[in-house]
XYZ file of N, CA and C in Angstrom:
177
model
N 0.872 -1.345 -0.407
C -0.138 -0.100 0.140
C 1.088 1.179 -0.098
N 0.606 2.431 -0.498
C 1.079 3.405 -0.797
C 1.166 4.189 0.335
N 2.289 5.119 0.874
C 2.300 5.762 1.957
C 1.486 6.932 2.045
N 0.872 7.159 2.649
C 0.123 8.845 1.743
C 0.150 9.606 3.061
N 0.328 10.772 3.118
C 0.077 12.108 4.707
C -1.085 11.612 5.628
N -0.641 11.799 6.068
C -1.374 11.621 7.722
C -2.948 12.880 7.433
N -4.147 12.127 7.725
C -5.451 12.856 7.785
C -4.849 14.006 8.637
N -5.569 15.279 8.364
C -5.765 16.417 9.512
C -6.944 16.178 10.058
N -7.208 17.091 11.282
C -8.312 16.733 12.038
C -9.396 17.716 11.608
N -9.613 18.085 10.220
C -10.098 18.701 9.986
C -12.223 18.454 10.334
N -12.080 17.472 9.796
C -13.734 16.653 10.853
C -13.695 16.780 12.354
N -13.091 16.908 13.063
C -13.133 16.501 14.361
C -12.760 17.732 14.954
N -13.212 19.205 14.283
C -13.426 20.806 14.802
C -14.626 20.287 15.096
N -14.940 20.800 16.718
C -15.812 21.499 17.401
C -16.128 22.693 16.903
N -17.480 22.738 16.661
C -18.107 23.917 16.912
C -18.630 24.619 18.086
N -18.603 26.156 18.057
C -19.490 26.108 19.109
C -21.138 26.251 19.385
N -21.366 25.731 20.083
C -22.848 25.390 20.444
C -23.263 26.143 21.403
N -24.595 26.161 21.983
C -25.516 27.235 22.879
C -25.876 28.732 22.050
N -25.535 29.317 23.508
C -26.311 30.681 22.990
C -25.219 31.520 22.718
N -25.459 32.330 22.257
C -24.842 33.909 22.125
C -25.217 34.784 23.307
N -24.026 35.906 23.508
C -23.624 36.559 24.645
C -24.939 37.246 24.081
N -25.454 37.776 25.339
C -26.848 38.583 25.461
C -26.313 40.026 24.497
N -25.207 40.331 24.791
C -24.603 41.833 23.752
C -24.507 41.884 22.563
N -23.998 40.443 22.194
C -23.781 40.057 20.515
C -25.261 40.257 19.848
N -26.031 39.596 20.863
C -27.592 39.372 20.304
C -27.913 40.589 19.953
N -27.954 41.864 21.084
C -28.214 43.505 21.242
C -27.578 44.168 19.728
N -26.261 43.621 19.823
C -25.883 44.207 18.486
C -26.111 43.594 17.309
N -26.611 42.486 17.035
C -27.083 42.398 15.768
C -28.370 42.597 15.867
N -29.734 42.958 16.964
C -30.403 42.941 17.070
C -31.042 44.677 16.698
N -30.196 45.958 16.880
C -30.041 46.865 16.796
C -30.248 47.799 15.576
N -29.246 47.633 14.312
C -30.210 47.872 12.874
C -31.773 47.425 12.701
N -31.760 46.417 12.794
C -33.440 46.097 12.347
C -34.198 46.837 13.447
N -34.199 46.974 14.703
C -34.753 47.786 15.504
C -35.152 49.189 14.784
N -33.893 49.924 14.259
C -33.488 51.177 13.939
C -34.075 51.132 12.772
N -34.549 50.205 11.860
C -34.510 50.509 10.369
C -36.459 50.191 10.829
N -36.841 49.523 11.711
C -38.437 49.503 12.087
C -38.792 50.686 12.748
N -38.093 51.293 13.414
C -38.709 52.640 13.951
C -38.701 53.624 13.459
N -37.508 53.469 12.096
C -38.269 54.771 11.182
C -39.246 53.779 9.602
N -39.408 52.822 9.212
C -40.126 52.474 8.686
C -41.844 53.182 9.513
N -41.963 52.343 10.459
C -43.304 52.416 11.512
C -43.502 53.474 12.301
N -42.674 54.986 11.529
C -43.065 55.800 12.416
C -42.988 56.553 14.023
N -42.172 55.430 14.639
C -42.111 55.941 15.848
C -41.922 55.101 16.689
N -41.439 55.069 17.851
C -41.758 54.040 19.212
C -42.889 53.412 19.641
N -44.011 54.053 19.354
C -45.338 53.909 19.812
C -45.766 52.784 19.161
N -45.636 53.186 17.759
C -46.096 51.943 16.557
C -45.503 50.763 16.994
N -44.039 51.059 17.047
C -43.576 49.359 17.115
C -43.823 48.875 18.527
N -43.949 49.618 19.703
C -44.492 48.886 20.841
C -45.727 48.138 20.539
N -46.350 48.782 19.940
C -48.070 48.312 19.668
C -47.822 47.035 18.644
N -47.049 46.982 17.758
C -46.861 46.308 16.730
C -46.476 45.148 17.548
N -45.182 44.942 18.209
C -44.516 44.360 18.879
C -45.592 43.296 20.239
N -46.721 44.250 20.875
C -47.726 43.810 21.765
C -48.697 42.825 21.122
N -48.676 43.444 19.626
C -49.743 42.288 19.015
C -49.213 41.130 18.725
N -47.848 41.050 18.360
C -47.459 40.070 18.069
C -47.048 38.821 19.143
N -46.766 39.257 20.023
C -47.016 38.637 21.337
C -48.071 38.241 22.011
N -49.029 38.926 21.590
C -50.360 38.387 21.697
C -51.095 37.030 20.864
N -50.477 37.563 19.596
C -50.613 36.243 18.896
C -49.787 35.127 19.034
N -48.761 35.472 19.601
C -48.276 33.983 20.203
C -48.038 33.801 20.996
N -48.770 34.128 22.002
C -49.615 33.341 23.101
C -48.481 34.197 24.383
N -48.011 35.126 24.690
C -47.454 35.630 25.252
C -47.925 36.957 25.920
């Protein structure tokens, strides 16, 4: 049998699983929140929409 190079441990790399840090999640959500504020004309409308979605989801 021919001598080949050893296999790299590419498959055995572990991925980080679990939850994101709350600060990272906040930084990811801020641009969308700013866009929603601009599209829906202010905080009151966004809060009303979020409340309606919460009621629909049963929270």
